[in-house]
PDB file of C-alpha atoms in Angstrom:
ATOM      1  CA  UNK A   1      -2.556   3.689 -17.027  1.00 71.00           C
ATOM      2  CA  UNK A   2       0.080   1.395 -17.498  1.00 88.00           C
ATOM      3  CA  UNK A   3      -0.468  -2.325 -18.177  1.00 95.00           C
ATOM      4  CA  UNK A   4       1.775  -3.265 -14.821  1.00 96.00           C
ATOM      5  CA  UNK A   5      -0.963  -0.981 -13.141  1.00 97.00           C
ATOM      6  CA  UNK A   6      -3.595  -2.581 -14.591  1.00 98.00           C
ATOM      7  CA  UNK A   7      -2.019  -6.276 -13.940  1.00 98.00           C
ATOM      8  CA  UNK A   8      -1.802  -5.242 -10.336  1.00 98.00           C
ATOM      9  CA  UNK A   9      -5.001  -3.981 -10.026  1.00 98.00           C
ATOM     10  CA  UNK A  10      -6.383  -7.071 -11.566  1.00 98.00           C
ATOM     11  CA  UNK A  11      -4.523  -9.133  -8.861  1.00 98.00           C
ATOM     12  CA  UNK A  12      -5.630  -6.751  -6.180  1.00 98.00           C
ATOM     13  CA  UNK A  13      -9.376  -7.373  -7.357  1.00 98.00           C
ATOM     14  CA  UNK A  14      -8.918 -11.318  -7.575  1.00 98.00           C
ATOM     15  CA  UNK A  15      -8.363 -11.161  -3.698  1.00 98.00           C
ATOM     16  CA  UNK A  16     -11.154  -9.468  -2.951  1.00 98.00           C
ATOM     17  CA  UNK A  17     -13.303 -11.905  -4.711  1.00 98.00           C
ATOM     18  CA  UNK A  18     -11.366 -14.574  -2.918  1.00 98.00           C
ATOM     19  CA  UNK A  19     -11.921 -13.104   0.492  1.00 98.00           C
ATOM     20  CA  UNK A  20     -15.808 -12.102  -0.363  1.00 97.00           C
ATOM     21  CA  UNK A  21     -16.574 -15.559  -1.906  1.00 98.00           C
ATOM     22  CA  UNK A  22     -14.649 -17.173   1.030  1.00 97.00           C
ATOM     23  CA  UNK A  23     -16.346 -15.519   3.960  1.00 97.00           C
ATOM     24  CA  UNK A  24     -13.554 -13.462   4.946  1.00 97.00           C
ATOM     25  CA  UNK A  25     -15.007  -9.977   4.818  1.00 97.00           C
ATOM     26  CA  UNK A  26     -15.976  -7.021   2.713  1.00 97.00           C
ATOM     27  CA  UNK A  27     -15.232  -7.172  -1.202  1.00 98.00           C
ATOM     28  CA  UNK A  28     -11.809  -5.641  -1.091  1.00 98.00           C
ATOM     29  CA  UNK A  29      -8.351  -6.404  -1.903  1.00 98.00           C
ATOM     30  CA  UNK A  30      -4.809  -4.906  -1.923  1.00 98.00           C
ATOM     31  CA  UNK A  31      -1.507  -6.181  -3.100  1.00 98.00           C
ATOM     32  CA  UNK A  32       2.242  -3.991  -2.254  1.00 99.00           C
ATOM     33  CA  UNK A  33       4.312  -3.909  -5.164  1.00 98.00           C
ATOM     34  CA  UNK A  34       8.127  -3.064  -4.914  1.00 98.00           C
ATOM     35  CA  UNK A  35      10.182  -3.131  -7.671  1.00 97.00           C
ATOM     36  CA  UNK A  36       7.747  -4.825  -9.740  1.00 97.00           C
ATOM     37  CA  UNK A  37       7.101  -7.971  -7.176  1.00 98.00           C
ATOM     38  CA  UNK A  38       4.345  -8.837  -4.805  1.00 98.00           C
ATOM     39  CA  UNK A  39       5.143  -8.036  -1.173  1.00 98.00           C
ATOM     40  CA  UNK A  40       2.553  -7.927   0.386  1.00 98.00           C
ATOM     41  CA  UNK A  41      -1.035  -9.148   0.150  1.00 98.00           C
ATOM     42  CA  UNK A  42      -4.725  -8.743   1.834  1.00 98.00           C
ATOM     43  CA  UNK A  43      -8.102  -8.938   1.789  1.00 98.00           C
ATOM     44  CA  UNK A  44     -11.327  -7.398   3.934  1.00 98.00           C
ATOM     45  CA  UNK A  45     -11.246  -9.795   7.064  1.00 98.00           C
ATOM     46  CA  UNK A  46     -13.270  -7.508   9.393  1.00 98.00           C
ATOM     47  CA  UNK A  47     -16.208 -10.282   9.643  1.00 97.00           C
ATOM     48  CA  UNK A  48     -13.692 -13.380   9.940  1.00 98.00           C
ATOM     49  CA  UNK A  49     -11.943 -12.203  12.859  1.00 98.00           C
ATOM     50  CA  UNK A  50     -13.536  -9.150  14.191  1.00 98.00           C
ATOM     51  CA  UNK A  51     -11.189  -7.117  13.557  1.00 98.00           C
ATOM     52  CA  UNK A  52     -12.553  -3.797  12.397  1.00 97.00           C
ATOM     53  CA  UNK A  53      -8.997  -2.083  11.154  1.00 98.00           C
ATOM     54  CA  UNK A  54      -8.537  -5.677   9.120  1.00 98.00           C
ATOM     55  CA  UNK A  55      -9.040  -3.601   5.934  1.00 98.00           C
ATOM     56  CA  UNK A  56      -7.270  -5.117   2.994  1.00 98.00           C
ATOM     57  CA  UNK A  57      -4.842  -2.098   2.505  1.00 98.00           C
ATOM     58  CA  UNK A  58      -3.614  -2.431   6.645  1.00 98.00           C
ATOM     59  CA  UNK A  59      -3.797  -6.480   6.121  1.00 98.00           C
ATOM     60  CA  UNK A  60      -1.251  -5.616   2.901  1.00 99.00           C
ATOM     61  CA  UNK A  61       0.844  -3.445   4.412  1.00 98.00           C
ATOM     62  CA  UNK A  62       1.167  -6.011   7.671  1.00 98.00           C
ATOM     63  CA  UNK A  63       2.172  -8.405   5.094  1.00 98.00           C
ATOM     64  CA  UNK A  64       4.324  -6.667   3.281  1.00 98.00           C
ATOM     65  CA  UNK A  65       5.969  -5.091   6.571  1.00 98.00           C
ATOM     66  CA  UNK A  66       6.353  -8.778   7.529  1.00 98.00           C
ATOM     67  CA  UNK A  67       7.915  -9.965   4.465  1.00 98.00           C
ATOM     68  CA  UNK A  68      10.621  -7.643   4.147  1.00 98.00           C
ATOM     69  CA  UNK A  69      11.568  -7.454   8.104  1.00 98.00           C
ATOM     70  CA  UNK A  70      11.139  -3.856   8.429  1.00 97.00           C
ATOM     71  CA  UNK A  71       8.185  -1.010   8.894  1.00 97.00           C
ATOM     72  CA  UNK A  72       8.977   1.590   5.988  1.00 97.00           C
ATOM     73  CA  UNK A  73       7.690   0.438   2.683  1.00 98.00           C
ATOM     74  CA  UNK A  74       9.458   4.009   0.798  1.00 98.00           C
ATOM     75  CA  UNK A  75       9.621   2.338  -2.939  1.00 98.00           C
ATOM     76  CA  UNK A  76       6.699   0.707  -2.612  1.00 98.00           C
ATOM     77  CA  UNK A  77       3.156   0.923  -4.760  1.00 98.00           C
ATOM     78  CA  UNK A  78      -0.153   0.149  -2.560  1.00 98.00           C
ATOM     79  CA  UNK A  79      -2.483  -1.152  -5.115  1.00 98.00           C
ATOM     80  CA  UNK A  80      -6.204  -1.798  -4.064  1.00 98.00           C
ATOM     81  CA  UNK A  81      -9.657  -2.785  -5.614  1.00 98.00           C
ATOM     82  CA  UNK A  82     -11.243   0.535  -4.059  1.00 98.00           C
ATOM     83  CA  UNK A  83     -10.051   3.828  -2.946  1.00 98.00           C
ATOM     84  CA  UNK A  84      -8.560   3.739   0.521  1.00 98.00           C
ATOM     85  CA  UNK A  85     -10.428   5.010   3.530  1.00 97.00           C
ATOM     86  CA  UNK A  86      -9.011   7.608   5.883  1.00 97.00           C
ATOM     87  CA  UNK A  87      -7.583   4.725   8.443  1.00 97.00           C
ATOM     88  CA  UNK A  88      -6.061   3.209   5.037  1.00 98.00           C
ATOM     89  CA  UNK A  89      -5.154   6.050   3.953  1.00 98.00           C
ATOM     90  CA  UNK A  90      -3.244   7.102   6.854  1.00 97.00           C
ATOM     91  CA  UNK A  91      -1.813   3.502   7.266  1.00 98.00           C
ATOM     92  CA  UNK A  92      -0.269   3.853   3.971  1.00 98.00           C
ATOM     93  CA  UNK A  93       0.997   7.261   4.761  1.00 98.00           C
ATOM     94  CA  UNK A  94       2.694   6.160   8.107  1.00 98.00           C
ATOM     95  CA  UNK A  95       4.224   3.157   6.101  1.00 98.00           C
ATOM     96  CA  UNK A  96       5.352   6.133   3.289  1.00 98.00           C
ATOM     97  CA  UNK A  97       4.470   3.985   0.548  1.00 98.00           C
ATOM     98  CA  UNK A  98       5.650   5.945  -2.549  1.00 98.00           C
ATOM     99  CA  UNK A  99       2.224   5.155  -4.463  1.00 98.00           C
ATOM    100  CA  UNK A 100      -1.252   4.519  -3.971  1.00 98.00           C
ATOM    101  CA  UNK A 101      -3.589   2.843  -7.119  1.00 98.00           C
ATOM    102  CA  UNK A 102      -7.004   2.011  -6.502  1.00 98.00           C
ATOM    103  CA  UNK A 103      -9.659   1.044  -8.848  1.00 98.00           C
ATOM    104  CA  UNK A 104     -13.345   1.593  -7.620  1.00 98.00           C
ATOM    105  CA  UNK A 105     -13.895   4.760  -5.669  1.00 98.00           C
ATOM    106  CA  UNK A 106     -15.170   5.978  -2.121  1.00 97.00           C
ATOM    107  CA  UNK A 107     -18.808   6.778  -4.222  1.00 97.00           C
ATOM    108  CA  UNK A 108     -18.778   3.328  -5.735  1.00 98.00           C
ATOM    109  CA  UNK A 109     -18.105   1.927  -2.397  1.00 98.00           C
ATOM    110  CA  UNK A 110     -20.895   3.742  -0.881  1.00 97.00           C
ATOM    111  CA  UNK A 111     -23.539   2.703  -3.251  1.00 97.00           C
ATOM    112  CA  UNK A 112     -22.853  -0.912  -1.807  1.00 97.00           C
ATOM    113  CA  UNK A 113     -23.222  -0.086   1.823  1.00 96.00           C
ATOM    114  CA  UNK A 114     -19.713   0.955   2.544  1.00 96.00           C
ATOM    115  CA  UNK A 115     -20.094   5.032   2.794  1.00 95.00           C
ATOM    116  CA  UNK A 116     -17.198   6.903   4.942  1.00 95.00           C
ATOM    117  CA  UNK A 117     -18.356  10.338   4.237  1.00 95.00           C
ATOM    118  CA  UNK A 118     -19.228  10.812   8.415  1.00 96.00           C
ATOM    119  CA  UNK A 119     -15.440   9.366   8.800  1.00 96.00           C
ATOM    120  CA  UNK A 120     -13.814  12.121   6.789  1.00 94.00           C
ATOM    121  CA  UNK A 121     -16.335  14.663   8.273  1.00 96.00           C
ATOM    122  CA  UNK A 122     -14.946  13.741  11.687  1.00 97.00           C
ATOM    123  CA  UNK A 123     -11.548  13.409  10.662  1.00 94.00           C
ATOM    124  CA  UNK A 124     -11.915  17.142   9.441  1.00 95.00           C
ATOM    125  CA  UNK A 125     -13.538  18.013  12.443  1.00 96.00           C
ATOM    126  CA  UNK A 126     -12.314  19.740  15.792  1.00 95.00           C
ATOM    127  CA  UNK A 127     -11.793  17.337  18.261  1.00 94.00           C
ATOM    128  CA  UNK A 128     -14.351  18.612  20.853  1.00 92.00           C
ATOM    129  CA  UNK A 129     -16.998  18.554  18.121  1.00 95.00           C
ATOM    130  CA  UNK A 130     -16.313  15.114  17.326  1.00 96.00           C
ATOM    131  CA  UNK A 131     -19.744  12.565  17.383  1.00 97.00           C
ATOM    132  CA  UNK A 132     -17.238  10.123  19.556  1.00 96.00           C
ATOM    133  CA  UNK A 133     -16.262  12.916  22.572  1.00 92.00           C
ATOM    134  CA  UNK A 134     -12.277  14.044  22.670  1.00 94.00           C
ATOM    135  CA  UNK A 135     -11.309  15.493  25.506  1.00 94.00           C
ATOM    136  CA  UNK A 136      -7.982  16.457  26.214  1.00 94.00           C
ATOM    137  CA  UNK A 137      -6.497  16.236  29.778  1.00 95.00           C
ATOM    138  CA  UNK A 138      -3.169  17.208  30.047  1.00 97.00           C
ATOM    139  CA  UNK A 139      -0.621  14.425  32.545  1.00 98.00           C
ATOM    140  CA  UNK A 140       2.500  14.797  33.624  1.00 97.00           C
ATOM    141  CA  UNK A 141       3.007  11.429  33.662  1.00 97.00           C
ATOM    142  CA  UNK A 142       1.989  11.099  29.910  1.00 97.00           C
ATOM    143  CA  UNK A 143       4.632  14.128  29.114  1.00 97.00           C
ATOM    144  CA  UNK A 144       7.247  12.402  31.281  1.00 97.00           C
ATOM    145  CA  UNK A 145       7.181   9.612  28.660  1.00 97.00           C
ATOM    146  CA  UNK A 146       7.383  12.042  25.884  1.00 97.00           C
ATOM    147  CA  UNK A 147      10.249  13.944  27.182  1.00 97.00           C
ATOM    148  CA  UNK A 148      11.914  10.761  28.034  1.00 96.00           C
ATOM    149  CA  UNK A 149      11.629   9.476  24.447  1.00 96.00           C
ATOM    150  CA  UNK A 150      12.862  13.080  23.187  1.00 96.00           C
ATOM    151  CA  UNK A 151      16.102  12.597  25.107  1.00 96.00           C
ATOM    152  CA  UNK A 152      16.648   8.687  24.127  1.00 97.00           C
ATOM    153  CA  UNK A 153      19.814   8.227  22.481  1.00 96.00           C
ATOM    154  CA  UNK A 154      18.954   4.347  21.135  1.00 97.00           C
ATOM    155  CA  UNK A 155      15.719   5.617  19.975  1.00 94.00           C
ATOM    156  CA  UNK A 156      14.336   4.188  16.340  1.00 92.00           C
ATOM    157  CA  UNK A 157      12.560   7.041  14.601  1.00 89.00           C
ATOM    158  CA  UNK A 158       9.575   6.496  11.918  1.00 86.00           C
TER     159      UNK A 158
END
């Protein structure tokens, strides 16, 4: 690993002593790195404002996204204290970060209460034999929209 890894890291784990110690949430923290700067930062604030998807990877990203005025972060390394859940993961993917470092792992975190083995299971899982039901109901209303965004000339893909 190389030491600007490891230096990021480091910072990524200060926050989430910083948010744990300071009542803000969970013990995790995440920094975004492009071209060798900070752009974004974030710690766990589930607890502080009740906010369940305030993970410190989405809290990053939002903060990076911020910073730099836009919503793709391609060039970009995600950098967090613990190995990104699925909604983390997929955050990172839809903001097509180029790189994602993380120090403790999804084990570690479950040993310390924080297990997402039944949210991978699920995400895995077919949507009718989800724990949460998913049922799908076709509209023509809801396809309306869809076709109308197809044919949208001023349309901003992502």
């Amino acid at each position: 690993m190389s030491g600007q890894d490891q230096h990021f890291l480091s910072l990524a784990a200060d926050l989430s002593r910083q948010g744990m110690e300071g009542g803000q949430g969970g013990p995790f923290g995440s920094v975004v790195v492009m071209e060798g700067k900070v752009v974004g930062r974030g710690c766990n604030q589930v607890t502080s404002t009740n906010d369940p998807t305030a993970h410190a990877e989405v809290v990053a990203i939002r903060d990076a996204c911020r910073n730099l005025g836009r919503f793709d972060l391609r060039g970009a390394v995600l950098y967090a204290s613990c190995e990104p859940c699925p909604m983390c993961l997929a955050s990172a993917l839809w903001a097509r970060v180029d790189r994602i470092v993380y120090a403790n792992d999804r084990f570690q975190a479950a040993a310390i209460g924080f297990d997402d083995a039944l949210i991978y299971e699920q995400v895995a899982a077919a949507p009718d034999q989800r724990i949460i039901p998913c049922e799908h109901r076709p509209n023509d209303d809801a396809l309306s929209v869809f076709n109308d965004w197809a044919q949208k000339a001023d349309r901003v893909p992502y």
